[in-house]
Tab-separated table of C-alpha atoms in Angstrom:
chain	number	residue	atom	x	y	z
A	4	PHE	CA	-82.578	43.020	-50.184
A	5	TYR	CA	-83.653	39.531	-51.186
A	6	ALA	CA	-87.013	38.359	-49.923
A	7	ALA	CA	-87.815	34.671	-50.254
A	8	PRO	CA	-91.070	33.741	-52.032
A	9	ALA	CA	-94.065	33.512	-49.712
A	10	ASP	CA	-94.364	29.742	-50.211
A	11	HIS	CA	-90.672	29.067	-49.592
A	12	VAL	CA	-89.884	26.900	-46.559
A	13	THR	CA	-86.227	26.969	-45.506
A	14	GLY	CA	-84.611	23.548	-45.678
A	15	LYS	CA	-87.260	21.997	-47.925
A	16	VAL	CA	-85.614	22.737	-51.269
A	17	ASP	CA	-83.749	19.675	-52.550
A	18	ASP	CA	-81.950	21.604	-55.299
A	19	LEU	CA	-80.552	24.974	-54.246
A	20	ALA	CA	-80.247	25.987	-57.894
A	21	GLU	CA	-84.014	26.489	-57.811
A	22	LEU	CA	-83.690	29.417	-55.405
A	23	THR	CA	-84.181	32.806	-57.067
A	24	ASN	CA	-81.278	34.368	-55.179
A	25	LEU	CA	-78.512	31.995	-54.173
A	26	ASN	CA	-75.680	33.488	-52.134
A	27	GLU	CA	-73.399	32.231	-49.383
A	28	THR	CA	-75.721	33.240	-46.553
A	29	THR	CA	-78.749	31.589	-48.132
A	30	LEU	CA	-76.829	28.437	-49.015
A	31	LEU	CA	-75.442	27.980	-45.496
A	32	LYS	CA	-78.837	28.634	-43.901
A	33	GLU	CA	-80.526	26.041	-46.125
A	34	LEU	CA	-77.815	23.462	-45.419
A	35	LYS	CA	-77.930	24.107	-41.670
A	36	VAL	CA	-81.684	23.556	-41.479
A	37	ARG	CA	-81.507	20.424	-43.631
A	38	TYR	CA	-78.610	19.098	-41.523
A	39	SER	CA	-80.619	19.580	-38.309
A	40	GLU	CA	-83.318	17.365	-39.861
A	41	ASP	CA	-80.775	14.677	-40.898
A	42	SER	CA	-81.085	15.662	-44.565
A	43	ILE	CA	-77.356	15.540	-45.176
A	44	TYR	CA	-77.564	15.590	-48.991
A	45	THR	CA	-78.540	18.605	-51.101
A	46	PHE	CA	-78.278	19.177	-54.838
A	47	LEU	CA	-76.846	22.293	-56.387
A	48	SER	CA	-77.732	21.597	-59.994
A	49	ASP	CA	-75.533	18.611	-60.970
A	50	ILE	CA	-73.378	18.947	-57.850
A	51	LEU	CA	-74.254	17.004	-54.702
A	52	ILE	CA	-73.381	18.684	-51.391
A	53	ALA	CA	-72.863	16.204	-48.548
A	54	VAL	CA	-72.495	17.247	-44.904
A	55	ASN	CA	-70.941	14.630	-42.609
A	56	PRO	CA	-73.524	13.719	-39.908
A	57	TYR	CA	-70.887	12.083	-37.659
A	58	LYS	CA	-73.431	9.416	-36.764
A	59	GLN	CA	-75.034	6.399	-38.398
A	60	LEU	CA	-78.139	7.134	-40.464
A	61	PRO	CA	-80.380	4.524	-42.169
A	62	LEU	CA	-79.675	5.897	-45.630
A	63	TYR	CA	-77.738	3.079	-47.289
A	64	THR	CA	-79.995	0.020	-47.088
A	65	GLU	CA	-80.843	-2.358	-49.925
A	66	ASP	CA	-84.142	-0.503	-50.324
A	67	ALA	CA	-82.204	2.740	-50.763
A	68	HIS	CA	-80.128	1.132	-53.530
A	69	ASP	CA	-83.331	0.070	-55.278
A	70	LEU	CA	-84.993	3.467	-54.798
A	71	TYR	CA	-82.386	5.274	-56.889
A	72	GLN	CA	-82.194	2.873	-59.816
A	73	GLN	CA	-82.787	4.696	-63.096
A	74	LYS	CA	-84.391	7.707	-61.439
A	75	GLN	CA	-84.139	11.273	-62.620
A	76	ARG	CA	-82.641	13.709	-60.141
A	77	TRP	CA	-85.999	15.234	-59.201
A	78	GLU	CA	-87.770	11.897	-58.709
A	79	ALA	CA	-86.165	11.070	-55.338
A	80	PRO	CA	-84.515	13.004	-52.492
A	81	PRO	CA	-80.836	13.969	-52.944
A	82	HIS	CA	-78.508	11.054	-52.248
A	83	ILE	CA	-75.005	9.807	-53.082
A	84	PHE	CA	-76.652	6.834	-54.808
A	85	ALA	CA	-78.376	9.242	-57.217
A	86	ILE	CA	-74.976	10.476	-58.426
A	87	ALA	CA	-73.644	6.937	-58.740
A	88	ASP	CA	-76.767	5.728	-60.541
A	89	ARG	CA	-76.753	8.608	-63.017
A	90	SER	CA	-73.089	8.136	-63.893
A	91	PHE	CA	-73.594	4.377	-64.333
A	92	HIS	CA	-76.518	4.762	-66.734
A	93	ASN	CA	-74.876	7.664	-68.580
A	94	LEU	CA	-72.017	5.273	-69.244
A	95	PHE	CA	-74.265	3.196	-71.494
A	96	GLU	CA	-76.918	5.676	-72.640
A	97	MET	CA	-74.380	8.323	-73.720
A	98	ALA	CA	-71.645	5.799	-74.572
A	99	LYS	CA	-69.102	8.034	-72.831
A	100	ASN	CA	-66.793	7.217	-69.956
A	101	GLN	CA	-67.760	8.883	-66.668
A	102	CYS	CA	-65.960	10.356	-63.660
A	103	VAL	CA	-67.174	11.161	-60.146
A	104	ILE	CA	-65.056	13.766	-58.321
A	105	ILE	CA	-65.301	13.822	-54.522
A	106	SER	CA	-63.715	16.855	-52.879
A	107	GLY	CA	-63.809	18.560	-49.490
A	108	GLU	CA	-61.858	19.250	-46.334
A	109	SER	CA	-60.506	16.536	-44.083
A	110	GLY	CA	-63.315	14.821	-42.185
A	111	ALA	CA	-65.992	15.743	-44.709
A	112	GLY	CA	-66.639	12.071	-45.503
A	113	LYS	CA	-64.930	11.781	-48.902
A	114	THR	CA	-63.546	8.286	-48.397
A	115	GLU	CA	-66.871	6.944	-47.139
A	116	SER	CA	-68.649	8.623	-50.056
A	117	ALA	CA	-66.244	7.004	-52.515
A	118	LYS	CA	-66.915	3.589	-50.970
A	119	LEU	CA	-70.685	4.167	-51.190
A	120	VAL	CA	-70.409	5.109	-54.873
A	121	VAL	CA	-68.491	1.913	-55.653
A	122	LYS	CA	-70.915	-0.126	-53.551
A	123	HIS	CA	-73.849	1.199	-55.591
A	124	TYR	CA	-72.088	0.302	-58.843
A	125	ILE	CA	-71.704	-3.272	-57.574
A	126	HIS	CA	-75.397	-3.322	-56.613
A	127	LEU	CA	-76.379	-2.170	-60.103
A	128	CYS	CA	-74.258	-4.924	-61.652
A	129	ASN	CA	-75.957	-7.518	-59.463
A	130	ALA	CA	-79.375	-6.065	-60.310
A	131	ARG	CA	-78.611	-6.750	-63.973
A	132	GLY	CA	-78.058	-10.402	-63.121
A	133	HIS	CA	-74.280	-10.290	-63.428
A	134	GLN	CA	-72.108	-12.117	-60.925
A	135	ALA	CA	-68.449	-11.177	-61.094
A	136	PRO	CA	-66.058	-14.142	-61.130
A	137	ASN	CA	-63.552	-15.130	-58.442
A	138	ASN	CA	-65.085	-13.158	-55.585
A	139	LEU	CA	-64.192	-9.926	-57.410
A	140	GLU	CA	-67.025	-7.808	-56.009
A	141	LYS	CA	-66.147	-8.673	-52.419
A	142	GLN	CA	-62.481	-7.937	-53.113
A	143	ILE	CA	-63.323	-4.539	-54.588
A	144	ILE	CA	-65.410	-3.491	-51.583
A	145	GLU	CA	-63.050	-4.911	-48.957
A	146	SER	CA	-59.846	-3.486	-50.404
A	147	SER	CA	-60.700	-0.190	-48.663
A	148	PRO	CA	-59.725	-1.238	-45.095
A	149	LEU	CA	-56.255	-2.188	-46.324
A	150	LEU	CA	-55.757	1.131	-48.105
A	151	GLU	CA	-57.015	3.021	-45.062
A	152	ALA	CA	-54.658	1.162	-42.726
A	153	PHE	CA	-51.708	2.121	-44.915
A	154	GLY	CA	-52.720	5.605	-45.993
A	155	ASN	CA	-54.941	7.070	-43.251
A	156	ALA	CA	-53.960	8.694	-39.980
A	157	GLN	CA	-55.382	10.635	-37.065
A	158	THR	CA	-55.093	14.401	-37.480
A	159	VAL	CA	-56.350	17.272	-35.357
A	160	MET	CA	-59.502	17.479	-37.485
A	161	ASN	CA	-60.179	13.835	-38.306
A	162	ASP	CA	-59.397	10.501	-36.639
A	163	ASN	CA	-59.347	8.708	-39.994
A	164	SER	CA	-57.956	11.241	-42.434
A	165	SER	CA	-56.759	10.033	-45.848
A	166	ARG	CA	-53.203	11.234	-46.247
A	167	PHE	CA	-53.069	10.359	-49.940
A	168	GLY	CA	-55.195	10.828	-53.024
A	169	LYS	CA	-56.869	7.858	-54.693
A	170	TYR	CA	-58.286	7.375	-58.168
A	171	THR	CA	-60.353	4.231	-58.714
A	172	ARG	CA	-60.948	3.148	-62.304
A	173	LEU	CA	-63.798	0.648	-62.715
A	174	VAL	CA	-64.066	-1.272	-65.982
A	175	PHE	CA	-67.374	-2.665	-67.285
A	176	ASP	CA	-68.331	-4.670	-70.339
A	177	ALA	CA	-71.149	-3.709	-72.701
A	178	ASP	CA	-73.695	-5.613	-70.576
A	179	GLY	CA	-72.822	-3.706	-67.396
A	180	GLN	CA	-70.786	-6.411	-65.681
A	181	VAL	CA	-67.811	-5.147	-63.691
A	182	LEU	CA	-64.612	-6.669	-65.053
A	183	GLY	CA	-62.196	-5.228	-62.525
A	184	ILE	CA	-60.669	-2.079	-61.102
A	185	GLN	CA	-57.366	-0.271	-61.162
A	186	LEU	CA	-56.164	1.988	-58.338
A	187	SER	CA	-53.848	4.960	-58.619
A	188	GLU	CA	-52.386	6.688	-55.552
A	189	TYR	CA	-50.699	10.061	-55.449
A	190	LEU	CA	-49.279	12.595	-52.976
A	191	LEU	CA	-48.759	10.127	-50.133
A	192	GLU	CA	-47.827	12.215	-47.098
A	193	LYS	CA	-44.491	10.470	-46.547
A	194	SER	CA	-43.292	13.102	-44.087
A	195	ARG	CA	-45.767	11.681	-41.553
A	196	VAL	CA	-43.635	8.577	-41.002
A	197	ILE	CA	-40.918	10.834	-39.534
A	198	GLU	CA	-42.891	13.175	-37.309
A	199	GLN	CA	-46.431	14.334	-36.616
A	200	ALA	CA	-47.936	17.520	-35.276
A	201	ALA	CA	-49.118	17.667	-31.672
A	202	GLY	CA	-52.276	15.613	-31.152
A	203	GLU	CA	-51.742	13.559	-34.321
A	204	ARG	CA	-50.617	10.015	-35.102
A	205	ASN	CA	-48.582	8.186	-37.680
A	206	PHE	CA	-50.340	5.959	-40.233
A	207	HIS	CA	-52.756	3.504	-38.587
A	208	LEU	CA	-50.903	0.335	-39.566
A	209	PHE	CA	-47.875	1.194	-37.423
A	210	TYR	CA	-50.064	1.033	-34.301
A	211	TYR	CA	-51.882	-2.124	-35.388
A	212	MET	CA	-48.530	-3.915	-35.437
A	213	PHE	CA	-48.301	-3.704	-31.649
A	214	ALA	CA	-51.384	-5.940	-31.456
A	215	MET	CA	-49.580	-8.718	-33.336
A	216	PRO	CA	-49.135	-11.908	-31.295
A	217	ASN	CA	-45.615	-12.223	-32.743
A	218	LYS	CA	-44.432	-8.610	-32.580
A	219	GLU	CA	-41.129	-9.815	-31.053
A	220	ARG	CA	-40.369	-11.316	-34.460
A	221	TYR	CA	-40.006	-7.734	-35.643
A	222	LEU	CA	-37.981	-6.716	-32.570
A	223	LEU	CA	-40.761	-4.460	-31.300
A	224	GLY	CA	-41.043	-3.526	-27.634
A	225	ASP	CA	-43.259	-1.024	-25.858
A	226	MET	CA	-44.926	1.368	-28.293
A	227	SER	CA	-44.204	4.453	-26.177
A	228	SER	CA	-40.446	4.002	-26.695
A	229	TYR	CA	-40.547	4.813	-30.415
A	230	HIS	CA	-40.028	8.421	-31.421
A	231	CYS	CA	-41.947	8.309	-34.711
A	232	LEU	CA	-45.208	7.124	-33.122
A	233	GLY	CA	-47.139	10.076	-31.765
A	234	GLY	CA	-50.392	9.633	-29.897
A	235	LYS	CA	-51.685	6.400	-28.398
A	236	ALA	CA	-52.992	3.064	-29.618
A	237	TRP	CA	-56.776	2.803	-29.894
A	238	GLU	CA	-58.866	0.245	-28.041
A	239	ASP	CA	-59.753	-1.563	-31.276
A	240	ASN	CA	-56.100	-2.110	-32.246
A	241	THR	CA	-56.394	-5.909	-32.122
A	242	ALA	CA	-59.613	-5.991	-34.162
A	243	MET	CA	-58.154	-3.654	-36.781
A	244	TYR	CA	-54.962	-5.728	-37.043
A	245	GLU	CA	-57.048	-8.872	-37.579
A	246	GLU	CA	-59.082	-7.106	-40.268
A	247	VAL	CA	-55.888	-6.086	-42.087
A	248	VAL	CA	-54.592	-9.670	-42.021
A	249	ARG	CA	-57.962	-10.999	-43.234
A	250	THR	CA	-58.001	-8.470	-46.089
A	251	LEU	CA	-54.438	-9.377	-47.065
A	252	ARG	CA	-55.576	-12.986	-47.416
A	253	LEU	CA	-58.644	-11.958	-49.415
A	254	MET	CA	-56.432	-9.947	-51.787
A	255	ASN	CA	-54.193	-12.998	-52.341
A	256	PHE	CA	-51.178	-11.747	-50.382
A	257	SER	CA	-49.060	-14.659	-49.189
A	258	GLU	CA	-47.638	-15.123	-45.693
A	259	ALA	CA	-44.241	-14.151	-47.110
A	260	ASP	CA	-45.764	-10.932	-48.490
A	261	GLU	CA	-47.320	-10.199	-45.101
A	262	ALA	CA	-43.992	-10.755	-43.344
A	263	MET	CA	-42.229	-8.465	-45.820
A	264	ILE	CA	-44.774	-5.692	-45.213
A	265	PHE	CA	-44.470	-5.837	-41.436
A	266	ARG	CA	-40.688	-6.202	-41.593
A	267	THR	CA	-40.447	-3.036	-43.684
A	268	LEU	CA	-42.777	-1.099	-41.392
A	269	ALA	CA	-40.860	-2.251	-38.325
A	270	THR	CA	-37.651	-1.046	-39.989
A	271	VAL	CA	-39.184	2.417	-40.372
A	272	ILE	CA	-40.136	2.384	-36.681
A	273	HIS	CA	-36.606	1.451	-35.584
A	274	LEU	CA	-35.003	4.009	-37.913
A	275	GLY	CA	-36.919	6.711	-36.074
A	276	ASN	CA	-34.885	5.856	-32.965
A	277	VAL	CA	-31.492	6.075	-34.679
A	278	ASN	CA	-29.706	9.191	-33.433
A	279	PHE	CA	-26.414	10.792	-34.405
A	280	ASP	CA	-23.677	12.819	-32.769
A	281	GLY	CA	-20.542	14.538	-33.978
A	282	THR	CA	-20.017	17.851	-35.696
A	283	GLU	CA	-17.936	17.459	-38.829
A	284	GLU	CA	-18.343	13.672	-39.039
A	285	ALA	CA	-21.592	12.139	-37.835
A	286	TYR	CA	-21.640	8.832	-35.984
A	287	VAL	CA	-24.421	6.682	-34.539
A	288	LYS	CA	-24.973	7.319	-30.826
A	289	ASP	CA	-26.833	4.112	-29.932
A	290	ASP	CA	-26.260	0.902	-31.852
A	291	ALA	CA	-29.406	-0.927	-30.649
A	292	PRO	CA	-32.050	0.626	-32.974
A	293	LEU	CA	-29.605	0.594	-35.895
A	294	LYS	CA	-28.861	-3.104	-35.367
A	295	ALA	CA	-32.595	-3.827	-35.212
A	296	ALA	CA	-33.202	-1.957	-38.473
A	297	ALA	CA	-30.240	-3.702	-40.134
A	298	THR	CA	-31.497	-7.125	-39.013
A	299	LEU	CA	-34.945	-6.439	-40.466
A	300	LEU	CA	-33.451	-5.102	-43.705
A	301	GLN	CA	-31.231	-8.196	-43.827
A	302	VAL	CA	-28.022	-6.180	-44.156
A	303	SER	CA	-25.067	-5.862	-41.819
A	304	PRO	CA	-25.054	-3.023	-39.251
A	305	ALA	CA	-21.772	-1.810	-40.752
A	306	VAL	CA	-23.352	-1.382	-44.187
A	307	LEU	CA	-26.368	0.496	-42.817
A	308	THR	CA	-24.122	2.711	-40.696
A	309	GLU	CA	-22.038	3.552	-43.751
A	310	VAL	CA	-25.140	4.413	-45.777
A	311	LEU	CA	-26.537	6.689	-43.073
A	312	THR	CA	-23.318	8.532	-42.186
A	313	SER	CA	-21.518	8.961	-45.517
A	314	ILE	CA	-21.955	9.308	-49.257
A	315	GLU	CA	-19.929	7.843	-52.080
A	316	SER	CA	-19.234	9.747	-55.289
A	317	VAL	CA	-17.117	9.005	-58.363
A	318	ALA	CA	-14.647	11.521	-59.790
A	319	LYS	CA	-12.449	10.660	-62.781
A	320	GLY	CA	-13.150	6.976	-62.238
A	321	GLU	CA	-12.133	7.104	-58.590
A	322	LYS	CA	-14.586	6.421	-55.771
A	323	ILE	CA	-14.578	9.001	-52.987
A	324	ARG	CA	-16.468	8.559	-49.714
A	325	ARG	CA	-17.326	11.675	-47.747
A	326	SER	CA	-18.734	11.702	-44.223
A	327	TYR	CA	-22.025	13.432	-43.458
A	328	LYS	CA	-22.441	16.141	-40.873
A	329	GLN	CA	-24.957	15.424	-38.126
A	330	SER	CA	-27.832	17.252	-39.848
A	331	GLN	CA	-27.081	15.472	-43.134
A	332	ALA	CA	-27.133	12.090	-41.397
A	333	TYR	CA	-30.589	12.831	-39.986
A	334	ASP	CA	-31.774	13.892	-43.449
A	335	CYS	CA	-30.449	10.629	-44.880
A	336	ARG	CA	-32.161	8.579	-42.158
A	337	ASP	CA	-35.467	10.367	-42.778
A	338	ALA	CA	-35.171	9.967	-46.548
A	339	LEU	CA	-34.571	6.229	-46.154
A	340	ALA	CA	-37.584	5.822	-43.858
A	341	LYS	CA	-39.840	7.729	-46.269
A	342	ALA	CA	-38.548	5.793	-49.279
A	343	LEU	CA	-39.155	2.456	-47.546
A	344	TYR	CA	-42.717	3.386	-46.644
A	345	ALA	CA	-43.530	4.844	-50.054
A	346	GLY	CA	-42.046	1.758	-51.683
A	347	VAL	CA	-44.091	-0.754	-49.688
A	348	PHE	CA	-47.245	1.371	-50.119
A	349	GLY	CA	-46.789	1.516	-53.896
A	350	TRP	CA	-46.023	-2.197	-54.043
A	351	MET	CA	-49.178	-2.950	-52.027
A	352	VAL	CA	-51.326	-0.872	-54.414
A	353	ASN	CA	-49.786	-2.634	-57.424
A	354	SER	CA	-50.457	-6.015	-55.811
A	355	ILE	CA	-54.112	-5.074	-55.272
A	356	ASN	CA	-54.282	-4.002	-58.910
A	357	THR	CA	-52.932	-7.393	-59.943
A	358	ALA	CA	-55.630	-9.140	-57.899
A	359	LEU	CA	-58.420	-6.905	-59.205
A	360	ALA	CA	-57.157	-6.338	-62.749
A	361	PRO	CA	-59.917	-6.425	-65.377
A	362	THR	CA	-60.028	-9.453	-67.631
A	363	LEU	CA	-60.267	-7.926	-71.093
A	364	GLN	CA	-59.585	-10.994	-73.192
A	365	GLY	CA	-62.261	-11.265	-75.873
A	366	LYS	CA	-63.858	-7.958	-74.785
A	367	THR	CA	-64.210	-5.323	-77.490
A	368	ASN	CA	-66.715	-2.829	-76.066
A	369	ILE	CA	-65.292	-1.573	-72.756
A	370	HIS	CA	-66.657	1.219	-70.548
A	371	GLU	CA	-64.950	2.990	-67.643
A	372	ILE	CA	-65.979	5.039	-64.615
A	373	GLY	CA	-63.391	6.888	-62.545
A	374	VAL	CA	-63.938	7.798	-58.881
A	375	LEU	CA	-61.522	10.458	-57.640
A	376	ASP	CA	-61.167	10.723	-53.854
A	377	ILE	CA	-59.163	13.930	-53.472
A	378	PHE	CA	-56.606	14.400	-50.696
A	379	GLY	CA	-58.410	16.083	-47.764
A	380	PHE	CA	-57.121	19.592	-47.149
A	381	GLU	CA	-56.323	20.985	-43.715
A	382	CYS	CA	-54.448	24.006	-42.432
A	383	PHE	CA	-51.682	22.969	-40.033
A	384	ALA	CA	-49.281	25.089	-38.018
A	385	VAL	CA	-46.577	23.630	-40.310
A	386	ASN	CA	-47.693	22.491	-43.769
A	387	SER	CA	-45.676	19.945	-45.740
A	388	PHE	CA	-45.153	20.066	-49.496
A	389	GLU	CA	-47.826	17.400	-50.023
A	390	GLN	CA	-50.327	19.387	-47.952
A	391	LEU	CA	-49.676	22.629	-49.851
A	392	CYS	CA	-50.397	20.856	-53.138
């Protein structure tokens, strides 16, 4: 059996790779003791283990940013800034592009860690005396609330779970000035807009819409009457809605863009209330939600009804329209709702990329750091395709 060295004190080793016998039991014991002392970060060689404290800790001050500038791993306690700092300086010392991979289960703190990494990069740029043009640094940091409103939701394990993967590509010039970023999103959990497991909610932004002063413009009534909105609105709904609107302005979205976003989301909400009857040929049971969705889509109710209850094919140059069965009509409705949400989400990400795109004109020596915030994994009673990936 393994016996720890006489001078070993559990929880006081910053790098678990230094232990003479590292196994699962030892690792968990060390992490548990460190966690109880609010030491939430621990190195395992070049890997940083972070345990979510679920409370605010004074670990991310300006002094903390300064403490980890150009420090070797053993010169300061384990910290997310140490990883960010090392990758930033490797970018120039090794002349090789870098990547920070953040992985873990839902609720582990991946999204917050990714934001802290980017925040430290911005601090390092400022420390070099570089000021990004056109409010770029503020835009980079404050784009996160918008992405979270669109792509995060309450699950059984986590009230703010990212239901998509995000890759952030930061571009720097040879002097270390940030030129811009590019975002890539993947595996958006589109099935969530249709239904959610017990105790879970749809994406946050759907609920924020009910705090709008002009929600009647989007034909919205009482939130509890919509089938696709599980759970309840939070107390900070109004504040979160105002933050989304403020961020849209900061990211150069126009009022017309904002209206288009909310109109599309309201359409998805109304589609969730469209029901069908009939056996061989499906028909819409209640015209009210369909008419609301058609109005918001700016099409006639007859056209939307035709799209949801039938399909047109072409055979030998002749158009043939075939009616859906009831189950097929529901599948079509769900597919339309998911496509609308995925479309507006992708468009929003592309618009942010346009606002934050790096200015490369006249730049010849370009460096890049990628920050990968991996989709948080959970084990549900029913797992969707996106979750199983």
